[in-house]
mmCIF file of C-alpha atoms in Angstrom:
data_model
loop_
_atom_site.group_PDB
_atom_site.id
_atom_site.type_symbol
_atom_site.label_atom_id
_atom_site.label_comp_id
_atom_site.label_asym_id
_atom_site.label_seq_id
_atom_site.Cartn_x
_atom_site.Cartn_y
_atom_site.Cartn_z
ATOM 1 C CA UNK A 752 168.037 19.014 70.313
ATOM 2 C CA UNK A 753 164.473 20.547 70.955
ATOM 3 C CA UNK A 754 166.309 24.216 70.097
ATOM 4 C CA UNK A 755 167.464 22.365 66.719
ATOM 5 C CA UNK A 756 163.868 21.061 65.746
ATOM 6 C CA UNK A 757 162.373 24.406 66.538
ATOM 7 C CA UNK A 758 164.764 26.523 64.469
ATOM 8 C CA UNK A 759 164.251 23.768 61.280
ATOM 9 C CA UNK A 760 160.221 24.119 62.267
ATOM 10 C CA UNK A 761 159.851 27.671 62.565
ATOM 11 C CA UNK A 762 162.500 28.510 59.222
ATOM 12 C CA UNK A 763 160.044 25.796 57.141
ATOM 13 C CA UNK A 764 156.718 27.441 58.274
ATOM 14 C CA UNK A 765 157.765 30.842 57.154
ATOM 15 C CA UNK A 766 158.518 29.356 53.870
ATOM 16 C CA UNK A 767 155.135 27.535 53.939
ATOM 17 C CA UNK A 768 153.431 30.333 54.252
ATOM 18 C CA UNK A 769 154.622 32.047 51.147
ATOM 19 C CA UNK A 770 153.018 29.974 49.250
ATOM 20 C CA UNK A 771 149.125 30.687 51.455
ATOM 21 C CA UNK A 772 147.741 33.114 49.177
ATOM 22 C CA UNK A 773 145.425 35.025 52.059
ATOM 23 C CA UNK A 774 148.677 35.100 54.113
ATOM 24 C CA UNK A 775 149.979 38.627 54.733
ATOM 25 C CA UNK A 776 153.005 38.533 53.500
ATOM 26 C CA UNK A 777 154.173 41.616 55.054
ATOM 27 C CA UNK A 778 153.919 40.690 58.425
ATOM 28 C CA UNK A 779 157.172 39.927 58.893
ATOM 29 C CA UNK A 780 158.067 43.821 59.251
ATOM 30 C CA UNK A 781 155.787 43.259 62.591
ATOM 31 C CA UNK A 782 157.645 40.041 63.647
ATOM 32 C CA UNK A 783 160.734 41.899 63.250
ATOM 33 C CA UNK A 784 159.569 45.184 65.745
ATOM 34 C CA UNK A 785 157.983 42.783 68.102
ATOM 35 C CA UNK A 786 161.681 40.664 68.621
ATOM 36 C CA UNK A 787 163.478 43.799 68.473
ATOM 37 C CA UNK A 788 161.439 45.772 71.140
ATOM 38 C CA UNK A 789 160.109 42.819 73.172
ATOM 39 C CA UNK A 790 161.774 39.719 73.187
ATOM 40 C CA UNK A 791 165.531 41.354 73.030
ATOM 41 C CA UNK A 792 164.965 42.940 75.928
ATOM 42 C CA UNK A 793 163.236 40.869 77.686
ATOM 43 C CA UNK A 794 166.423 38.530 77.214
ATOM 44 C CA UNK A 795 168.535 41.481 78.253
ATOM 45 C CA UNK A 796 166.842 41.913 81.851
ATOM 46 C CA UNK A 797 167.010 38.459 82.710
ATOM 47 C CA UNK A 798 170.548 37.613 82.058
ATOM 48 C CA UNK A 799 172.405 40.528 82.241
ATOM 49 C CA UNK A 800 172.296 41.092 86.045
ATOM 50 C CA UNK A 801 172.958 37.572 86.399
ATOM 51 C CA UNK A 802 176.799 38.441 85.700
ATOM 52 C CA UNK A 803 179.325 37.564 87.912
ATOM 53 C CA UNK A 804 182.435 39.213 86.549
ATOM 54 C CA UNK A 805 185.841 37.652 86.607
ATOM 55 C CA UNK A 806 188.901 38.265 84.711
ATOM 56 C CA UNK A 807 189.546 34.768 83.152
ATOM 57 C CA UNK A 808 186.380 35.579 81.254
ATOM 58 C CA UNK A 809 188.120 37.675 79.029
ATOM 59 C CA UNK A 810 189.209 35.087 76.507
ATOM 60 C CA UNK A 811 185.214 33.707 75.956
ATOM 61 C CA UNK A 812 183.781 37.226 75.685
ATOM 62 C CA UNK A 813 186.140 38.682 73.752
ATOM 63 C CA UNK A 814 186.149 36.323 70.917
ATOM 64 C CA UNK A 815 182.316 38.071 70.256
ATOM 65 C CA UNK A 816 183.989 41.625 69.647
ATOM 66 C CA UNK A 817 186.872 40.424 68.030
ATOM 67 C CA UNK A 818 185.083 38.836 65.660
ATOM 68 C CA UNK A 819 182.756 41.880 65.142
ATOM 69 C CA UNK A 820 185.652 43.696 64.526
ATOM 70 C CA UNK A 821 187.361 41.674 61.960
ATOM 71 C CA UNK A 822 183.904 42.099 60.676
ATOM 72 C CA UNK A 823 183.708 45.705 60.183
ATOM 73 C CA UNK A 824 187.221 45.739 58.879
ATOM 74 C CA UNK A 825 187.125 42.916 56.172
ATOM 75 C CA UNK A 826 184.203 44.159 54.757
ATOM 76 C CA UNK A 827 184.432 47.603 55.067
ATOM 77 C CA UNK A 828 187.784 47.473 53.067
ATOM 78 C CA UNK A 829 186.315 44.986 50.845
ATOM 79 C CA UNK A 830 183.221 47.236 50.186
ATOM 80 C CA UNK A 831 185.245 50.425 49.603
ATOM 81 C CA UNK A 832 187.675 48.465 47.114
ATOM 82 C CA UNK A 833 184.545 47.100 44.990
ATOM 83 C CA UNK A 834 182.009 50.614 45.598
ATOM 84 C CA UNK A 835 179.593 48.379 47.147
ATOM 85 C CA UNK A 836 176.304 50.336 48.290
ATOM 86 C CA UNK A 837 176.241 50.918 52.536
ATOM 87 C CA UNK A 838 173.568 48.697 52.957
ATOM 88 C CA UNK A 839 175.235 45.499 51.075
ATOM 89 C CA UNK A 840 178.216 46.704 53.652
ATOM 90 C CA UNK A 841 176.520 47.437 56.403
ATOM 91 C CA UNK A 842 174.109 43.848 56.050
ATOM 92 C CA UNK A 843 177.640 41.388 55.531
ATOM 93 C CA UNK A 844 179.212 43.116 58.368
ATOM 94 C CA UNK A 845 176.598 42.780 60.696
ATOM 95 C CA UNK A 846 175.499 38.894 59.893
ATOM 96 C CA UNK A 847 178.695 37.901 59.318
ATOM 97 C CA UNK A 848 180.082 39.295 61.967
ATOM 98 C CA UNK A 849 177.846 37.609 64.786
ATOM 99 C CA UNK A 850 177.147 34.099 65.482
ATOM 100 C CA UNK A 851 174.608 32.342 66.611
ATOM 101 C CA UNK A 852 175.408 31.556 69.896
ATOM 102 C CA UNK A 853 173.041 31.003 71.976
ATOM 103 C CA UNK A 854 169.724 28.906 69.915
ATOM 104 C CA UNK A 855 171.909 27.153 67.739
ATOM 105 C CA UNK A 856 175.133 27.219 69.395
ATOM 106 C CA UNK A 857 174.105 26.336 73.213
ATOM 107 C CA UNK A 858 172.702 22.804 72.468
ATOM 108 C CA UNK A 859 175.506 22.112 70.124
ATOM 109 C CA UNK A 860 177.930 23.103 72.697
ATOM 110 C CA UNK A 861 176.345 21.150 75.565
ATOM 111 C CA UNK A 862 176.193 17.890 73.500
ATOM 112 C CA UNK A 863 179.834 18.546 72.705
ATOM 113 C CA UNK A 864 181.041 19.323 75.997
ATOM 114 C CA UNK A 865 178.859 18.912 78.625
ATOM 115 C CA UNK A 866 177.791 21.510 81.317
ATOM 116 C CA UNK A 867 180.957 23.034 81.627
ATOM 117 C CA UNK A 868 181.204 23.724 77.792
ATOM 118 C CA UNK A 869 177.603 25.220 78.052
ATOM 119 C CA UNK A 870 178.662 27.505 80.886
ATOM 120 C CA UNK A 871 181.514 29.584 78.415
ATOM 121 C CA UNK A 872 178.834 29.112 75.807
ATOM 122 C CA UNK A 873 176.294 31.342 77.738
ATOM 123 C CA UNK A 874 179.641 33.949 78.395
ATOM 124 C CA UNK A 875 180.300 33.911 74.514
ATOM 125 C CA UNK A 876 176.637 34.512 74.288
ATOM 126 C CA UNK A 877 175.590 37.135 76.893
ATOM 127 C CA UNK A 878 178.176 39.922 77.675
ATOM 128 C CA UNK A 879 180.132 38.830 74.679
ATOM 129 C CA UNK A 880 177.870 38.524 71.590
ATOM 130 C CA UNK A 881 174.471 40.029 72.775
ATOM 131 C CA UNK A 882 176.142 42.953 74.316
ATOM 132 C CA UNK A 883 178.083 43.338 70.973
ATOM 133 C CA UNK A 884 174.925 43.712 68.928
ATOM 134 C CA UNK A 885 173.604 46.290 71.164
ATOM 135 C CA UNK A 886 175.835 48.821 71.223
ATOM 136 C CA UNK A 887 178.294 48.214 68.348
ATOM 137 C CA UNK A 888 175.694 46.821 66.094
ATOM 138 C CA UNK A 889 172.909 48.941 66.306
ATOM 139 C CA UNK A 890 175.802 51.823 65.623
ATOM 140 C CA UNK A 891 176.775 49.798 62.614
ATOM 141 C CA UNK A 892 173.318 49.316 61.316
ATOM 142 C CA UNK A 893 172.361 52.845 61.968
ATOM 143 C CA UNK A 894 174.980 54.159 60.233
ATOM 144 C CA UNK A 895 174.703 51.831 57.201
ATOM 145 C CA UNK A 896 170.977 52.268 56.676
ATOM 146 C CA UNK A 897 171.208 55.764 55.385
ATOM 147 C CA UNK A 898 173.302 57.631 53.069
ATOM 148 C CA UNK A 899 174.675 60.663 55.393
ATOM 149 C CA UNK A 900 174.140 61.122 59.178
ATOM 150 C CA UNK A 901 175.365 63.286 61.757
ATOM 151 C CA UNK A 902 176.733 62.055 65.160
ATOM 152 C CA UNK A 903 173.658 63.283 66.919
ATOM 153 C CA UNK A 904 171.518 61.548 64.540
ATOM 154 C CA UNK A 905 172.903 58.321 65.407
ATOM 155 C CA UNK A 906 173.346 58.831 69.219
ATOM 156 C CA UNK A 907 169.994 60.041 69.293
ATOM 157 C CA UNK A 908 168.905 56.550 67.202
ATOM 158 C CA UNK A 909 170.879 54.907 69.991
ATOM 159 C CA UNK A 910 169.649 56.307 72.677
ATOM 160 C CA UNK A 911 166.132 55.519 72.032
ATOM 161 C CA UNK A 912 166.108 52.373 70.628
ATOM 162 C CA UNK A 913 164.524 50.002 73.301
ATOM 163 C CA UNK A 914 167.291 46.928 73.263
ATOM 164 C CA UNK A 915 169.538 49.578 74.180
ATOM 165 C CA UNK A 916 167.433 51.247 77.273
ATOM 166 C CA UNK A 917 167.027 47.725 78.245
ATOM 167 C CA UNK A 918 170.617 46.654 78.151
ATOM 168 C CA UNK A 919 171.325 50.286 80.070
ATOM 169 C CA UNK A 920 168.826 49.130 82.355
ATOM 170 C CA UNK A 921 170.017 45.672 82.817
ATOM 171 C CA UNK A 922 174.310 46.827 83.473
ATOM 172 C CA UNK A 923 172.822 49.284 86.063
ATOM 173 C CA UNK A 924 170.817 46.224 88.212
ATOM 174 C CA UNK A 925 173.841 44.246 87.792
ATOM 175 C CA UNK A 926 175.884 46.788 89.307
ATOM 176 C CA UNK A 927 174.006 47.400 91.406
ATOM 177 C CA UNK A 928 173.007 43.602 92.482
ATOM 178 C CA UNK A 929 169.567 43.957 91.806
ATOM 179 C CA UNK A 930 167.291 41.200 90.003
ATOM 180 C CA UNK A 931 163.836 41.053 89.353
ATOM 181 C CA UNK A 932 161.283 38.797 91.307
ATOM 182 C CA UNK A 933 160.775 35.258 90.264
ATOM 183 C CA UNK A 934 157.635 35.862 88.626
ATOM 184 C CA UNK A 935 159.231 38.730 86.864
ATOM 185 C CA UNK A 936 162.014 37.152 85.329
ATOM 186 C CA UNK A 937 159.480 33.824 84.536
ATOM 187 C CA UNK A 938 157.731 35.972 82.313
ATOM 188 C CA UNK A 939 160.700 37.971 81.040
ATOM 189 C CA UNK A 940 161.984 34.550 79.739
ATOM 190 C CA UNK A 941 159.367 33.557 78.424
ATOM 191 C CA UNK A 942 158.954 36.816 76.276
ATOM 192 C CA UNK A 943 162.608 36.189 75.487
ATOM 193 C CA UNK A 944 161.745 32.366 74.396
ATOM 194 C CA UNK A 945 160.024 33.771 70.800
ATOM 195 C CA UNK A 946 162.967 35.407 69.837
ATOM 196 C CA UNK A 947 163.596 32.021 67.296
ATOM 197 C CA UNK A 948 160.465 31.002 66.320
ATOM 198 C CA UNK A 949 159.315 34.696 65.826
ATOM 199 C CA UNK A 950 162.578 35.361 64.054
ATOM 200 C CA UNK A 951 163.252 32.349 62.025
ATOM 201 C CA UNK A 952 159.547 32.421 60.819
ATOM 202 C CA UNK A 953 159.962 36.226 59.810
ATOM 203 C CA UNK A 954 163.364 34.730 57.848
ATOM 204 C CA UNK A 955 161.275 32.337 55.933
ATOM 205 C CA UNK A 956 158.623 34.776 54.782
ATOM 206 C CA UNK A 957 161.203 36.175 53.042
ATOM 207 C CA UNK A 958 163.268 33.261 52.139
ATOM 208 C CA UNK A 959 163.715 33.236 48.096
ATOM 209 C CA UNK A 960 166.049 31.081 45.973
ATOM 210 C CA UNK A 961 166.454 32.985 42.677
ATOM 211 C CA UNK A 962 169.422 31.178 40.909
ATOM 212 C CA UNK A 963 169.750 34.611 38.858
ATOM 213 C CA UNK A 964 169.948 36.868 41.905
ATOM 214 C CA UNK A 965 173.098 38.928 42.305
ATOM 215 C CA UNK A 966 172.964 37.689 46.447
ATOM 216 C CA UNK A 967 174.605 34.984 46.020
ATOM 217 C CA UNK A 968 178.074 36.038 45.370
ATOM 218 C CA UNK A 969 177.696 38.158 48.224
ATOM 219 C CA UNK A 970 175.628 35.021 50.118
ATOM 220 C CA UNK A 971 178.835 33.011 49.226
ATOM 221 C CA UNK A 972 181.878 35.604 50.532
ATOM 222 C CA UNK A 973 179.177 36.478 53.704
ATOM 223 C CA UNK A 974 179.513 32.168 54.926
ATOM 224 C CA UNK A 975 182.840 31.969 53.609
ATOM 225 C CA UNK A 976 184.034 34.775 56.327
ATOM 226 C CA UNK A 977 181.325 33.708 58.667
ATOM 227 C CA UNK A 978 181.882 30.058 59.065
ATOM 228 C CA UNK A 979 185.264 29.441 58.257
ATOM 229 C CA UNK A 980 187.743 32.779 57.988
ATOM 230 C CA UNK A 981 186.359 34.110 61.374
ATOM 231 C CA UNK A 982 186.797 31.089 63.609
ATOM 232 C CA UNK A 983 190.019 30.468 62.034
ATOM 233 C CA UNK A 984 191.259 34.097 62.990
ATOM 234 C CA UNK A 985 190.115 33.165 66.488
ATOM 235 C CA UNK A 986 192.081 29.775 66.346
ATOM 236 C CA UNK A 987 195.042 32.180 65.075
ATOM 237 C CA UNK A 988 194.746 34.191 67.693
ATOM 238 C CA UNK A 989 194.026 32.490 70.650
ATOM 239 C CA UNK A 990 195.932 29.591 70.302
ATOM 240 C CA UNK A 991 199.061 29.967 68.463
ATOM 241 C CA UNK A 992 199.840 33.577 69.133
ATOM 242 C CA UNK A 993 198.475 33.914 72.492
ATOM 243 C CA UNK A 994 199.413 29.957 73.456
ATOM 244 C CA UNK A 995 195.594 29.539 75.177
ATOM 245 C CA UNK A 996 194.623 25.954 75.316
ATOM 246 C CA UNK A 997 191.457 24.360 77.229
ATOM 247 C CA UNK A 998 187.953 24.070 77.034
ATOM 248 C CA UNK A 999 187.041 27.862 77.280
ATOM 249 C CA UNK A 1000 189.133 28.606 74.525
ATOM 250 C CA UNK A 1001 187.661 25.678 72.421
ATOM 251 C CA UNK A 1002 183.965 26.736 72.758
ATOM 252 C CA UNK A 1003 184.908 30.158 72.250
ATOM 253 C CA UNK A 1004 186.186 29.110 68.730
ATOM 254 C CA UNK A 1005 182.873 26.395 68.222
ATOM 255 C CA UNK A 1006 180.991 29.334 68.890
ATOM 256 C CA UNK A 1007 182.298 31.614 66.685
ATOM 257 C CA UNK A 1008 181.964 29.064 63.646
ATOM 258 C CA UNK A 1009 178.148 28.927 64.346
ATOM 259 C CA UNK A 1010 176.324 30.089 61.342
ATOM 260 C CA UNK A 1011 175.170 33.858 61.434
ATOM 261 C CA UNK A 1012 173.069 35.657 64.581
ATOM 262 C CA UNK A 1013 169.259 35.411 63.547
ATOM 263 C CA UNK A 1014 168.169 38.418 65.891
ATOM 264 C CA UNK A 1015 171.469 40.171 64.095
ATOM 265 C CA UNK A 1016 169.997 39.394 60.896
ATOM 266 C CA UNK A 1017 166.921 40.901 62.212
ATOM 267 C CA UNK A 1018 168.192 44.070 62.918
ATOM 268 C CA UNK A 1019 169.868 44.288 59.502
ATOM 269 C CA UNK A 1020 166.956 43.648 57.949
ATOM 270 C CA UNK A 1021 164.800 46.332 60.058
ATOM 271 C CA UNK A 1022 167.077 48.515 59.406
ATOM 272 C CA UNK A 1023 166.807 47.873 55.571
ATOM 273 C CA UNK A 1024 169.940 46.472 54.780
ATOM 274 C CA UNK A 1025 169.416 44.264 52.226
ATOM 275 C CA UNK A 1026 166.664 42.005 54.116
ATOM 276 C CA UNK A 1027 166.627 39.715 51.043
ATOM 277 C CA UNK A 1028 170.268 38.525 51.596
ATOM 278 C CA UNK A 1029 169.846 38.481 55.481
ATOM 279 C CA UNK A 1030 167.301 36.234 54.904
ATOM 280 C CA UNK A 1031 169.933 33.871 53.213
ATOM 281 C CA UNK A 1032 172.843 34.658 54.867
ATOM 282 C CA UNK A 1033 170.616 32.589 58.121
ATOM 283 C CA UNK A 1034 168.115 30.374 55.917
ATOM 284 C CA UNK A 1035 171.328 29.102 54.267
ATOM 285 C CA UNK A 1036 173.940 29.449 56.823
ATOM 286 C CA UNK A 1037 172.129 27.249 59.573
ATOM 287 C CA UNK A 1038 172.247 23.703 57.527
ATOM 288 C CA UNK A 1039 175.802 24.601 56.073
ATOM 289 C CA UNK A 1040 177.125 25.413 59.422
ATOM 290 C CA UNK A 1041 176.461 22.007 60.334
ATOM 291 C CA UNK A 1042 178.910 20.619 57.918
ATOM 292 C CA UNK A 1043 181.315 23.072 58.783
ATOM 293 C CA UNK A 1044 180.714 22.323 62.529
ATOM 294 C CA UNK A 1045 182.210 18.580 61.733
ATOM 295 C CA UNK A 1046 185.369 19.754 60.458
ATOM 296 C CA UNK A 1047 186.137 22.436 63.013
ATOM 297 C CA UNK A 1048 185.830 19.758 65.707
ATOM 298 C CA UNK A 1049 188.426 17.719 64.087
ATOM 299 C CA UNK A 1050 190.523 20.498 63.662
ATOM 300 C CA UNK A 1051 190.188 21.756 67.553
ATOM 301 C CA UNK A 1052 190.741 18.047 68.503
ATOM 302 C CA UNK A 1053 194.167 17.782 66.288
ATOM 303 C CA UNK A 1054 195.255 21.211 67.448
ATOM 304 C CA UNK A 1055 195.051 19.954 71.625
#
């Protein structure tokens, strides 16, 4: 519940603040660099080595980069058709094609389903979701932020952008069985704690409702896919094709019907894809996905 108040809190400040007329309102191209090269990876050395790997975990952390994937491919194809721009591509694949697992989704999840459900939740979350976004979506992003680049370009991008190094880092200790001391990973989780507020207060410095704005057609297909044609693919997928039933393969599907990433939407925007509609896509997306929430759990309860 606390996680819920502070993402509500943090959102409405931002939005507050547009309206302070000594306020810079360009700070939030700071907020953004200091989550991306600070707090992500601060998260990344903390819970990465903490891994145990086991092959039943497939189903929870694969529904993260199957998702991403039906990302990339619905609106890719959809962007081609219609000659939309790279960066109105590149920004719907990459917040609609990550969900907001972890700030949103873990206190949902444990309400729902207990401790169990929030141990899959933090599987969804880590090497499913969160590794995602650092590999696959910074390649995404990279890509879609400019209009021609080389594969050198973008693996040197890679290569050099912190969350990366960190993640790198943090899949070397765990094979290695290595973990920071306890003051170490106090304060690397602490750093990692002002990933939301930081984030959703950046989102609501540039929160805008323009009812003439050409975003929301794209605002409307982006939580459309997000919050109800993605978890229903999963549903699809997991259990009617594959015949998976239980309560991994239930929170795998909540999770996926959270409403879109916010550090995702953070990278989008850093990256300059269309930072206005990221800013929607979460400042929008978190109230409806509650709504949407309701109905999936009626759905996933019918379908037992």
């Amino acid at each position: 519940m606390k996680n819920i108040i502070i993402i509500f809190v943090s959102l409405f400040l931002g939005i507050a603040c547009q309206f302070v007329g000594r306020f810079p309102k360009e700070i939030y191209k700071t907020l953004n660099k200091i989550v991306l090269y600070f707090c992500l990876p601060a998260l990344s050395l903390y819970f990465i080595p903490k891994i145990v790997w086991q092959n039943e975990l497939l189903y929870p952390i694969g529904a993260a980069w199957i998702s991403f994937a039906l990302s990339i491919i619905f609106f890719a194809s959809i962007g081609s058709y219609f000659r939309w721009s790279k960066k109105l591509t590149g920004c719907l694949i990459i917040t609609g094609g990550f969900s907001n697992t972890s700030f949103l989704g873990f206190p949902i999840i444990e309400a729902l389903y207990g401790k169990p459900g929030l141990e899959t939740a933090i599987l969804v979350d880590q090497p499913g979701g969160f590794v995602a976004m650092s590999t696959l979506g910074i390649l995404v992003a990279i890509f879609y932020s400019s209009g021609s680049t080389t594969a050198t370009l973008i693996a040197k991008k890679i290569l050099l952008f912190p969350p990366f190094i960190t993640f790198c880092i943090a899949v070397l200790m765990n094979v290695f069985e290595y973990d920071f001391l306890d003051n170490i990973q106090f304060g690397l989780l602490k750093v990692g704690s002002l990933v939301t507020p930081l984030a959703l207060f950046s989102i609501g410095l540039q929160l805008s409702f323009d009812r003439k704005s050409k975003h929301f057609k794209f605002l409307t297909l982006g939580l459309v896919f997000k919050l109800i044609l993605m978890p229903l693919f999963l549903l699809v997928l997991y259990v009617f094709i594959l015949k998976q039933k239980g309560l991994q393969i239930e929170v795998s599907i909540m999770e996926m019907a959270m409403a879109p990433m916010i550090t995702a939407s953070i990278l989008a925007s850093a990256y300059g894809l269309k930072p206005k509609l990221c800013s929607l896509m979460i400042g929008v997306g978190i109230p409806l996905s509650f709504i949407t929430l309701f109905f999936w759990c009626i759905i996933l309860n019918f379908v037992k």
